[in-house]
XYZ file of C-alpha atoms in Angstrom:
724
model
C -8.564 -34.946 31.657
C -5.241 -35.630 32.580
C -2.966 -33.093 34.311
C 0.402 -32.836 31.950
C 3.073 -29.962 31.420
C 5.076 -27.876 28.572
C 4.337 -25.848 25.441
C 2.832 -23.199 27.365
C 4.041 -19.727 27.986
C 3.180 -17.220 31.040
C 3.550 -13.604 31.619
C 5.211 -12.591 35.222
C 6.229 -9.735 37.213
C 9.059 -8.560 40.008
C 7.567 -9.138 44.053
C 5.253 -11.873 42.066
C 7.025 -14.601 42.888
C 5.106 -17.570 45.344
C 2.536 -17.093 43.408
C 4.372 -17.130 39.620
C 5.010 -20.743 41.365
C 1.116 -21.348 41.842
C 0.753 -19.959 38.536
C 3.319 -22.661 36.330
C 2.359 -25.760 38.505
C -1.898 -24.913 37.727
C -1.395 -24.428 34.051
C 1.758 -26.711 33.270
C 3.828 -24.144 31.952
C 7.578 -24.148 31.616
C 8.311 -20.490 30.149
C 8.244 -17.343 31.973
C 8.237 -13.714 29.809
C 7.891 -10.429 31.173
C 5.476 -7.988 28.686
C 4.780 -4.227 28.614
C 5.352 -2.299 31.542
C 6.747 -5.472 33.809
C 10.134 -6.678 34.231
C 11.572 -10.337 35.505
C 13.009 -10.209 39.170
C 16.069 -12.331 39.724
C 14.240 -14.956 42.200
C 11.924 -15.166 39.129
C 14.068 -16.025 36.274
C 15.440 -18.137 38.405
C 12.225 -20.336 38.814
C 12.253 -24.112 36.674
C 11.434 -22.395 33.488
C 12.571 -21.098 30.130
C 12.552 -17.278 30.600
C 11.680 -14.895 27.579
C 12.925 -11.635 27.742
C 11.676 -8.969 25.529
C 14.451 -6.679 23.007
C 14.134 -3.792 21.495
C 16.562 -2.825 18.054
C 15.913 0.289 16.753
C 13.617 2.164 20.113
C 14.068 2.235 24.069
C 17.744 3.413 23.753
C 17.076 7.424 23.808
C 20.911 7.570 25.041
C 22.403 6.980 22.144
C 18.912 8.193 19.885
C 19.467 11.648 21.063
C 23.021 12.030 20.394
C 22.188 10.981 16.710
C 19.313 13.033 15.501
C 20.176 12.696 12.510
C 19.300 9.067 11.999
C 16.136 9.076 13.087
C 13.777 6.627 11.007
C 11.858 8.735 8.602
C 8.439 8.576 6.640
C 7.120 10.232 3.161
C 4.062 11.884 4.786
C 1.398 14.209 2.174
C 0.008 16.970 2.866
C -3.794 17.736 2.816
C -5.397 18.622 -0.153
C -5.558 22.591 -0.624
C -7.396 24.677 -3.008
C -5.853 27.252 -4.251
C -8.443 30.635 -5.213
C -5.468 32.810 -6.983
C -2.074 32.343 -7.936
C -0.342 31.869 -4.811
C -1.547 29.388 -2.479
C 0.170 28.527 0.760
C -0.141 25.088 2.395
C 0.463 23.741 5.917
C 1.736 20.844 5.580
C 1.930 19.243 8.794
C -1.824 20.567 9.801
C -3.456 16.984 10.333
C -0.767 15.610 12.021
C 1.529 15.208 15.802
C 4.035 17.335 15.871
C 6.161 15.104 19.237
C 5.756 11.883 16.541
C 7.015 13.626 13.208
C 9.206 16.487 12.538
C 9.519 18.067 9.402
C 13.229 16.495 7.505
C 15.036 20.128 6.988
C 18.209 18.476 6.594
C 18.206 17.443 3.518
C 17.177 19.426 0.326
C 14.071 19.814 0.226
C 13.775 20.648 -3.773
C 15.321 17.019 -4.445
C 13.399 15.219 -2.113
C 9.699 16.689 -1.761
C 7.148 17.188 -4.725
C 4.453 19.241 -5.155
C 1.678 18.167 -7.416
C -1.422 20.112 -8.366
C -3.901 16.907 -8.203
C -6.383 18.340 -10.372
C -3.574 17.839 -13.395
C -1.800 15.155 -11.945
C 1.463 17.184 -13.205
C 4.488 17.354 -10.771
C 5.008 21.058 -9.868
C 8.801 22.316 -10.553
C 10.345 23.010 -7.607
C 11.505 27.059 -9.417
C 7.755 27.511 -8.392
C 7.308 26.679 -5.286
C 9.667 27.568 -1.674
C 9.422 26.113 1.962
C 9.227 28.695 5.016
C 11.481 26.060 7.770
C 9.750 28.754 10.551
C 6.208 27.849 10.549
C 6.064 25.054 8.401
C 4.797 26.109 5.485
C 5.127 26.272 1.282
C 3.900 28.709 -0.800
C 3.041 28.425 -4.402
C 4.224 30.574 -6.458
C 2.685 29.671 -9.345
C -1.051 28.255 -8.706
C -3.828 27.878 -11.309
C -7.068 28.792 -9.597
C -9.213 26.212 -8.546
C -6.980 23.362 -8.485
C -6.176 21.278 -5.566
C -2.363 21.177 -4.274
C -0.454 18.503 -1.689
C 3.164 18.416 -0.280
C 4.654 14.880 -0.505
C 7.524 15.620 2.329
C 10.093 13.805 4.252
C 10.111 14.019 7.948
C 11.257 12.316 11.012
C 10.004 9.993 13.223
C 11.166 11.074 16.839
C 8.551 8.736 18.843
C 8.254 5.506 18.523
C 3.950 4.638 17.457
C 3.974 1.371 19.486
C 5.167 3.183 22.658
C 2.777 6.490 21.941
C -0.005 4.680 22.043
C 0.792 2.605 25.017
C 1.852 6.297 26.371
C -0.995 8.238 25.891
C -3.858 4.877 26.551
C -2.021 4.322 29.843
C -1.138 8.084 30.939
C 2.682 7.226 31.436
C 3.407 11.340 31.850
C 6.914 12.111 31.814
C 8.008 8.614 31.081
C 10.532 9.814 28.058
C 9.678 8.745 24.570
C 10.968 6.375 22.381
C 13.002 7.602 20.077
C 13.429 5.268 16.965
C 17.150 5.486 15.048
C 17.522 3.742 11.683
C 19.861 0.714 11.332
C 21.182 1.570 7.870
C 22.760 4.287 8.681
C 26.713 3.498 9.719
C 26.153 4.697 13.764
C 22.911 3.480 14.464
C 24.371 -0.314 12.210
C 27.480 -0.146 14.524
C 25.082 0.517 18.301
C 22.757 -2.083 17.360
C 24.816 -4.988 17.222
C 27.547 -3.548 19.697
C 24.435 -3.365 22.289
C 22.961 -6.833 21.637
C 26.074 -8.235 22.437
C 26.446 -6.234 25.626
C 23.375 -7.056 26.660
C 24.007 -11.343 26.517
C 26.569 -11.223 28.494
C 24.747 -9.225 30.827
C 21.680 -11.168 31.068
C 22.934 -15.007 30.793
C 19.975 -16.236 32.587
C 17.785 -15.244 29.515
C 16.981 -18.319 27.549
C 15.105 -16.842 24.432
C 15.497 -13.653 23.328
C 11.954 -12.425 22.043
C 13.120 -9.390 19.461
C 9.935 -7.539 18.909
C 10.651 -6.899 16.132
C 13.361 -5.405 14.386
C 14.461 -1.911 12.480
C 10.550 -0.577 11.031
C 7.810 -0.337 12.889
C 4.411 -0.697 10.172
C 3.427 2.174 8.948
C 1.025 4.136 12.360
C 0.818 7.353 11.870
C -1.057 10.066 14.254
C -3.273 13.621 13.933
C -2.691 16.203 15.793
C -4.603 15.171 18.594
C -2.708 11.919 19.257
C -5.302 9.878 17.612
C -4.165 7.491 14.428
C -4.592 8.824 11.778
C -3.315 6.525 9.156
C -2.635 2.752 10.209
C -1.404 -0.139 7.872
C -0.052 -4.133 9.557
C 1.830 -3.956 6.523
C 2.556 -0.375 5.620
C 6.593 0.175 4.484
C 6.202 3.550 5.062
C 8.617 4.128 7.802
C 11.950 1.729 6.081
C 11.872 5.038 4.085
C 15.437 7.610 3.938
C 17.506 9.250 1.713
C 19.878 6.795 2.500
C 17.825 4.003 0.866
C 16.369 5.900 -1.624
C 20.195 6.582 -2.838
C 20.806 2.802 -3.225
C 17.598 1.338 -4.310
C 18.586 4.218 -7.307
C 21.824 2.423 -7.578
C 20.844 -1.217 -7.465
C 17.614 -0.437 -9.898
C 18.532 1.180 -11.809
C 15.694 4.214 -11.856
C 14.710 6.462 -8.646
C 11.719 6.585 -7.358
C 9.207 9.509 -6.615
C 8.074 10.745 -3.241
C 4.530 9.644 -5.094
C 5.350 6.101 -5.392
C 6.037 6.045 -1.668
C 3.185 8.068 -1.078
C 0.125 7.080 -3.515
C -2.129 9.340 -4.227
C -2.522 9.786 -0.023
C -3.701 5.791 0.067
C 0.693 4.509 0.756
C 0.422 1.654 -0.927
C -2.020 0.313 1.853
C -2.496 -3.578 1.051
C -6.014 -3.678 -0.573
C -3.803 -1.253 -3.201
C -3.015 -3.529 -6.320
C 0.759 -2.784 -5.468
C 2.787 -0.948 -8.623
C 6.064 -2.366 -9.897
C 8.046 -0.118 -8.385
C 6.690 -0.787 -4.968
C 7.025 -4.490 -5.489
C 10.893 -3.507 -6.219
C 11.424 -1.968 -2.567
C 8.977 -4.618 -0.773
C 12.174 -6.523 -2.196
C 15.047 -4.113 -1.745
C 13.731 -3.237 2.014
C 12.642 -7.578 3.008
C 16.349 -8.139 1.306
C 17.980 -4.891 3.247
C 15.940 -6.552 6.572
C 16.888 -10.460 6.556
C 21.047 -9.325 6.603
C 20.240 -7.116 9.382
C 18.192 -8.942 11.284
C 20.389 -12.776 10.624
C 23.620 -10.804 11.897
C 21.277 -10.031 15.377
C 20.677 -13.445 15.382
C 23.823 -14.817 14.369
C 24.913 -12.971 17.671
C 21.972 -14.864 19.995
C 23.146 -18.192 18.740
C 26.632 -17.545 19.963
C 25.877 -16.394 22.570
C 23.611 -20.196 23.741
C 20.488 -18.302 23.510
C 17.698 -18.795 20.800
C 16.256 -15.432 18.875
C 12.306 -15.557 18.986
C 10.648 -12.838 16.913
C 7.423 -11.421 17.746
C 5.304 -10.669 14.626
C 4.336 -7.524 15.206
C 5.228 -3.472 15.729
C 8.367 -3.598 13.849
C 8.023 -6.503 11.601
C 8.502 -4.699 8.860
C 10.710 -6.325 6.170
C 10.496 -9.798 7.872
C 7.668 -11.187 6.722
C 7.618 -15.033 7.350
C 6.456 -15.715 4.082
C 8.377 -13.767 1.782
C 11.936 -15.031 -0.413
C 14.828 -14.049 2.260
C 12.886 -15.056 5.581
C 14.524 -18.288 6.128
C 17.653 -16.027 5.701
C 17.218 -14.721 9.384
C 17.838 -18.064 11.331
C 15.281 -17.662 13.885
C 14.285 -20.301 16.316
C 10.255 -19.375 16.416
C 8.115 -16.594 15.751
C 5.143 -15.692 18.420
C 2.412 -13.496 17.327
C -0.887 -12.691 18.858
C -4.363 -14.786 18.676
C -7.961 -13.690 18.914
C -10.107 -10.601 18.710
C -12.318 -9.897 15.969
C -10.593 -10.113 13.230
C -10.542 -14.479 13.339
C -8.469 -15.961 15.555
C -8.341 -19.322 13.737
C -7.027 -17.306 10.942
C -4.444 -15.929 13.089
C -3.542 -18.853 14.246
C -2.825 -20.037 10.809
C -0.778 -16.894 10.267
C 1.376 -18.419 13.110
C 1.273 -22.214 12.840
C 2.253 -21.996 9.268
C 4.839 -19.961 9.091
C 8.411 -21.909 7.474
C 11.705 -22.670 8.556
C 11.756 -21.664 12.185
C 11.597 -24.690 15.422
C 8.549 -23.892 16.359
C 5.610 -21.348 16.596
C 3.506 -19.531 19.587
C 0.442 -17.660 19.898
C -0.765 -15.109 22.775
C -4.138 -15.638 23.471
C -5.966 -13.229 24.307
C -7.627 -11.357 26.676
C -4.281 -10.153 27.363
C -4.048 -9.759 31.218
C -4.710 -6.147 30.767
C -7.320 -4.111 33.365
C -9.556 -3.781 30.094
C -10.659 -7.444 30.707
C -9.950 -7.960 34.103
C -12.010 -5.734 36.096
C -14.714 -6.070 39.028
C -17.697 -7.550 37.396
C -16.629 -9.247 34.662
C -15.909 -12.838 33.591
C -12.931 -12.914 31.619
C -12.645 -16.409 30.770
C -16.022 -16.012 28.466
C -13.399 -14.636 25.953
C -11.391 -17.427 25.923
C -13.595 -19.668 25.607
C -14.390 -17.566 22.575
C -11.046 -17.431 21.468
C -10.262 -20.754 22.202
C -13.191 -22.467 20.301
C -12.265 -20.938 17.183
C -8.733 -21.510 17.784
C -8.829 -25.135 17.905
C -10.363 -25.386 14.661
C -7.948 -24.240 13.354
C -4.966 -26.024 15.352
C -6.993 -29.464 14.157
C -5.126 -28.371 10.235
C -1.752 -27.180 11.592
C -1.080 -26.743 15.364
C 0.915 -24.040 16.541
C 3.716 -25.814 19.124
C 3.276 -23.621 21.989
C 0.721 -20.857 23.328
C 0.944 -18.404 26.482
C -0.349 -14.861 27.426
C 0.538 -11.645 27.761
C 0.104 -9.093 30.714
C -0.300 -8.831 34.049
C -0.080 -12.387 35.971
C -1.042 -10.702 39.020
C -4.475 -8.939 37.920
C -5.675 -12.478 36.098
C -4.634 -14.413 39.763
C -7.561 -12.035 41.201
C -10.342 -13.846 38.662
C -9.667 -18.116 39.320
C -12.650 -18.660 37.009
C -10.789 -17.857 34.236
C -7.381 -19.716 35.410
C -9.250 -22.465 36.075
C -10.936 -22.376 32.434
C -7.279 -21.325 30.787
C -5.649 -24.573 33.089
C -7.752 -26.864 31.593
C -7.359 -24.945 28.350
C -3.697 -25.735 28.057
C -4.011 -29.530 28.686
C -6.242 -30.490 25.741
C -3.984 -28.237 24.026
C -0.997 -30.420 25.078
C -3.520 -33.822 24.125
C -3.766 -32.080 20.786
C -0.245 -31.616 20.266
C 0.385 -35.140 21.133
C -1.844 -36.526 19.235
C -1.289 -34.252 15.397
C 1.429 -32.478 16.399
C 3.944 -32.600 13.198
C 1.194 -34.690 10.945
C -0.556 -33.755 7.469
C -4.241 -34.553 8.093
C -6.638 -35.426 5.378
C -7.659 -32.523 2.620
C -10.202 -33.667 0.774
C -9.906 -30.364 -2.412
C -6.706 -28.578 -2.947
C -7.855 -24.727 -2.734
C -6.368 -21.509 -4.027
C -6.799 -18.213 -2.342
C -6.511 -15.885 -5.775
C -4.960 -11.881 -5.291
C -2.068 -9.781 -6.187
C 0.053 -10.433 -2.685
C -0.346 -14.420 -3.221
C 2.265 -16.361 -1.161
C 3.508 -13.568 1.093
C 0.519 -12.225 2.628
C -0.548 -15.628 3.595
C -4.307 -16.271 5.667
C -3.579 -12.042 6.287
C -5.578 -11.327 3.609
C -8.365 -8.039 4.152
C -5.888 -7.304 7.259
C -6.032 -3.559 8.062
C -4.540 -3.327 11.473
C -3.738 -6.790 13.099
C -7.549 -8.432 14.738
C -8.829 -5.159 13.987
C -12.731 -5.303 12.820
C -13.297 -3.345 9.766
C -16.634 -3.010 7.962
C -15.099 -2.738 4.614
C -14.076 -6.107 4.785
C -15.894 -8.354 7.091
C -17.226 -10.155 4.706
C -15.418 -11.530 3.424
C -12.240 -12.014 5.666
C -14.239 -14.367 7.084
C -13.586 -16.848 4.221
C -10.516 -16.625 5.702
C -11.905 -18.290 9.364
C -13.657 -20.640 7.375
C -10.551 -21.757 5.598
C -8.675 -22.353 8.620
C -10.314 -24.669 10.030
C -11.188 -26.904 6.657
C -10.228 -29.894 5.708
C -9.330 -28.436 2.402
C -5.725 -27.649 1.300
C -4.825 -23.771 1.165
C -2.073 -21.649 -0.967
C -2.148 -18.361 -1.249
C -1.186 -17.313 -5.069
C -1.354 -14.198 -7.320
C -1.740 -13.154 -11.168
C 2.269 -14.348 -11.685
C 1.638 -17.845 -10.286
C -1.672 -17.814 -12.660
C 0.998 -18.217 -15.856
C 3.575 -20.522 -13.855
C 3.737 -24.026 -15.457
C 1.636 -26.930 -12.368
C -0.037 -23.771 -10.873
C -3.343 -24.562 -12.150
C -2.963 -27.726 -12.296
C -2.570 -28.225 -8.610
C -6.023 -27.356 -7.386
C -9.604 -28.066 -7.788
C -10.593 -24.879 -6.920
C -10.034 -21.152 -6.929
C -10.880 -18.451 -4.534
C -11.279 -15.027 -5.804
C -12.919 -12.280 -3.074
C -12.938 -8.910 -2.733
C -14.279 -5.682 -3.871
C -13.276 -4.064 -7.291
C -10.367 -2.411 -7.517
C -8.389 -3.639 -4.705
C -5.897 -6.340 -4.642
C -7.974 -9.039 -2.955
C -10.532 -8.762 -5.928
C -7.298 -8.095 -8.677
C -8.209 -4.588 -10.356
C -7.195 -3.817 -13.684
C -5.092 -7.690 -13.652
C -8.459 -9.003 -15.157
C -8.314 -6.618 -18.043
C -4.753 -8.997 -19.220
C -6.514 -11.286 -21.662
C -3.327 -13.843 -21.072
C -4.902 -14.537 -17.209
C -8.070 -14.703 -18.621
C -7.585 -16.591 -21.066
C -5.646 -19.280 -18.899
C -7.828 -19.241 -16.140
C -11.083 -19.114 -18.144
C -9.228 -22.543 -19.872
C -8.562 -24.584 -16.611
C -12.640 -23.651 -15.370
C -13.479 -24.885 -18.518
C -11.463 -28.096 -18.788
C -13.432 -29.226 -15.127
C -11.478 -26.628 -12.717
C -13.922 -25.029 -10.333
C -14.279 -21.263 -9.595
C -15.770 -19.597 -6.758
C -16.538 -15.987 -7.129
C -16.992 -13.869 -3.834
C -18.220 -9.713 -3.424
C -16.591 -8.622 -7.069
C -14.878 -11.294 -8.491
C -12.609 -10.835 -11.716
C -14.119 -7.078 -11.437
C -12.924 -4.982 -14.277
C -15.591 -2.678 -16.813
C -14.384 -4.224 -20.247
C -15.583 -6.072 -23.319
C -19.100 -5.123 -22.122
C -19.387 -6.946 -18.458
C -17.870 -6.214 -15.006
C -16.948 -9.832 -14.524
C -14.468 -10.656 -16.782
C -15.632 -14.168 -15.387
C -19.325 -13.456 -15.124
C -20.035 -16.650 -18.216
C -18.013 -18.757 -15.492
C -20.638 -17.478 -12.649
C -23.557 -16.986 -14.937
C -24.116 -13.556 -13.456
C -22.708 -10.057 -13.695
C -23.324 -7.038 -12.154
C -25.782 -4.096 -12.727
C -23.459 -0.966 -13.349
C -26.489 1.415 -15.228
C -25.449 0.196 -18.745
C -27.368 -2.744 -19.186
C -30.155 -1.462 -17.055
C -32.064 -1.198 -21.084
C -32.007 -4.823 -21.430
C -34.718 -6.732 -19.915
C -33.655 -9.537 -17.408
C -35.992 -11.841 -16.689
C -34.111 -14.817 -14.397
C -35.203 -14.629 -10.996
C -36.389 -18.588 -9.977
C -34.848 -19.766 -7.098
C -33.622 -23.488 -7.586
C -35.575 -25.048 -4.443
C -33.906 -27.680 -2.611
C -30.161 -27.171 -3.893
C -27.177 -28.499 -2.749
C -25.690 -25.691 -1.821
C -28.885 -24.477 0.925
C -29.192 -28.000 2.843
C -27.130 -26.702 6.031
C -29.268 -23.008 5.811
C -31.709 -23.286 8.671
C -32.137 -19.404 8.702
C -31.597 -15.808 7.789
C -28.819 -15.862 5.546
C -25.642 -13.304 6.396
C -24.616 -11.978 2.862
C -22.705 -9.397 5.040
C -22.352 -5.927 3.538
C -23.829 -7.858 0.981
C -22.851 -6.767 -2.744
C -25.611 -4.726 -4.597
C -27.622 -5.630 -8.388
C -25.708 -8.608 -9.471
C -28.511 -10.520 -11.592
C -28.474 -14.011 -13.206
C -27.480 -13.673 -17.431
C -29.654 -16.478 -18.624
C -31.768 -19.390 -18.324
C -28.635 -21.859 -17.215
C -27.438 -19.804 -14.587
C -28.512 -22.261 -10.496
C -29.700 -18.779 -8.862
C -29.597 -19.864 -5.586
C -30.288 -17.145 -3.212
C -32.206 -14.412 -4.659
C -34.490 -11.737 -3.019
C -34.485 -7.487 -3.236
C -34.992 -7.959 -6.352
C -30.777 -9.727 -7.244
C -29.170 -12.519 -6.706
C -27.290 -13.324 -3.588
C -25.737 -16.927 -4.421
C -25.721 -18.897 -8.149
C -24.183 -20.964 -9.876
C -23.383 -22.153 -13.408
C -22.155 -25.033 -15.288
C -18.547 -23.869 -17.930
C -17.477 -26.518 -20.115
C -16.317 -29.427 -17.987
C -16.219 -27.034 -15.143
C -17.739 -24.940 -13.099
C -19.007 -21.172 -11.676
C -20.348 -20.406 -7.821
C -20.996 -17.114 -6.874
C -21.671 -15.578 -3.293
C -22.297 -11.909 -2.241
C -20.502 -12.034 0.758
C -19.584 -14.472 3.877
C -19.080 -13.395 7.396
C -17.589 -16.017 9.712
C -20.351 -18.152 10.528
C -21.267 -22.341 11.474
C -23.560 -21.465 8.264
C -21.505 -19.558 6.173
C -18.639 -21.795 6.567
C -20.862 -24.327 5.336
C -21.983 -22.854 2.955
C -18.478 -22.305 1.925
C -17.253 -25.713 2.513
C -20.807 -26.858 -0.214
C -20.293 -24.494 -2.811
C -16.316 -25.495 -3.142
C -17.126 -29.330 -3.695
C -19.622 -28.031 -6.219
C -17.729 -26.439 -7.742
C -14.777 -29.082 -8.393
C -17.219 -31.245 -8.895
C -16.978 -33.389 -5.750
C -20.365 -33.537 -4.511
C -20.741 -37.470 -4.477
C -18.034 -36.957 -1.687
C -20.105 -34.289 0.087
C -20.794 -37.239 2.840
C -17.178 -39.066 3.381
C -15.640 -37.985 6.333
C -18.062 -35.588 7.155
C -20.475 -34.467 10.234
C -24.234 -33.402 9.297
C -24.231 -31.400 12.169
C -22.594 -27.375 11.110
C -21.489 -27.210 14.538
C -19.189 -30.085 13.939
C -16.257 -30.973 11.980
C -14.400 -33.907 11.626
C -11.060 -34.114 11.318
C -8.308 -36.988 9.594
C -4.617 -37.717 10.702
C -3.822 -40.905 7.983
C -0.726 -41.107 9.757
C -2.021 -41.791 13.019
C -4.765 -44.160 11.094
C -6.881 -41.870 14.199
C -9.205 -39.287 13.143
C -11.627 -36.483 15.592
C -15.087 -35.621 15.919
C -15.631 -31.921 17.039
C -17.931 -29.877 18.545
C -17.509 -26.756 18.485
C -19.772 -24.948 20.161
C -20.594 -24.716 23.617
C -23.937 -26.698 23.803
C -24.300 -30.479 23.177
C -25.225 -31.588 19.609
C -25.892 -34.880 18.081
C -24.663 -35.176 14.345
C -24.906 -37.952 11.787
C -20.879 -38.632 11.501
C -20.138 -40.720 8.180
C -17.012 -42.138 8.101
C -14.061 -42.470 5.133
C -15.946 -45.276 3.473
C -19.580 -43.197 3.884
C -21.016 -45.244 6.246
C -23.326 -43.537 9.070
C -23.961 -43.465 13.244
C -25.443 -41.233 15.292
C -23.636 -39.530 17.729
C -23.975 -37.059 20.800
C -21.001 -34.762 21.965
C -20.934 -32.935 25.146
C -19.915 -29.026 25.029
C -16.623 -28.433 23.410
C -16.099 -31.927 23.166
C -13.634 -33.997 21.317
C -13.514 -37.133 20.604
C -10.779 -39.487 18.899
C -10.851 -42.741 17.125
C -8.555 -44.954 16.285
C -9.303 -45.326 12.867
């Protein structure tokens, strides 16, 4: 492959000048950045490359923060459940929290801003029936009901930034000062954030790109008494709360938020929770504030002749790039991390699809840290796996730049790794030159239906960015499969369903998740207007693919409200007395033609049964249905018990989409019959590509746009480009 240059960012560090220049040349990199624990010296910044520098808005300025501790960021926390055994109950509400991270807010009136709840009845305890002892951080309930459980919802000040805290503890930074986060909603902090940036821009003329990490509010991350993560939600708005924010919210919305609206029974409005109207109002309120404040800082950067880039992580809350107000910030670029155990393709599409910026950039794993770069390990193995899965998504929507983070001096000691990523960089540039800015051919229009819709595009089932969880990997595979599939994917919510044109613009709806969650939909499936409209659309020719517990809401003698669409329902024990005779599998079914080994449904779904003889039972084992299909008027439903990411499941999902959409006869159009291979077509460029997504040689039968076929042999990881 010819050596090319550009579209690559490398980390560097002080006193590593000669080697940095060598690595710039080797990878064809055109930009350098600092990283966690590193700084670029003047000599490095003078190299012929664009210079990125990390900028913290609301942390890393302790001299200011210590003078304004009343302007620290705040959170609402909930105590443990405490059992009353008598009429008086003493609650140590800080039990289970890390005192070096958070401290109770006694500055503001606790009787106004705190809340004690009898969790047995869910009644709020009147404020005259409890008292606070500030000296020992305890609360006494004076008229408790014996054997009821009580909790305290209380305000704290955050006195240690959670990202710096994590790095501090993990890397044993000893006496390095704790970064104190401050709140730019407060007057002094707002003024400081702008004035300091003005001075910084003057003092750093050699910086080309200001990399905001990120702006104001960290995702919710709270540590326990052992300094271990207690609660983490990558989408959590918990750290945006303050007395001033609550007062301003009430003035605008004409109703007051309760502490319970934030702590949410201790679930803290996690992204898996079906959002309340109060929480959606609060999200909107915060996003508008953040967009306005961030836009002011971005304007200063532009006036200084520099670019403004946002890191998609850390203090990103309120800047959600698929939200209504993101465009108002005026950013030039967004950069985010890609890879890990969750989904390389999904996280890449999360970044690549972001609108309203000039360019997007992906930080690939592994980071140049000792966790991957140590004697005896070959980090190129992880790099190759991440690249192959990310490349699928790039073929559908390329990011504009790639890069790495960490310590370049570490990676430099692993020439096999640097050789591999140098080849990878050349391949990326070739891909971008071929397809950047063009729209690939899409065979279907697919809508992913959940409670979040467009706001959380490509973020379905994330808990903490790039981390694996047992409860969601069986479903997250759907997003990873779709990230590189030749379909047009949109994310819709239940409000969108009621808008004219939403359903008419789709071929298939996917609903996937556990019952009661925001992703399946919970009680939204109990709304007559929504269910009737979706049923009508499917009956008139639409397709529905349900995975896990789709449309789950017990009502009207059904658990799956679209049970008649899919031909299956889940046994809750209520219909055990009703005999279920239907368990004969359909052999040689279209959906199963690529399945060559035991199927993987992940955690799967138990006790699903066929409703009647019209249900096509496609996989039946352990006395339950795992794949089924059913005709519904002119449309069709497909049910699958779970879908972790794999080559086999990618093909199963694609066949399910075609089958549900009534387009089975179009399967062998722009298709490869080997499940390790995929075809991408670019009509504007009059070019197509046949991918080998594995690191083994593959032979495949290839079908062109007219269905004509030929046998092709692809080398490991090869992309075969052809003109149409």
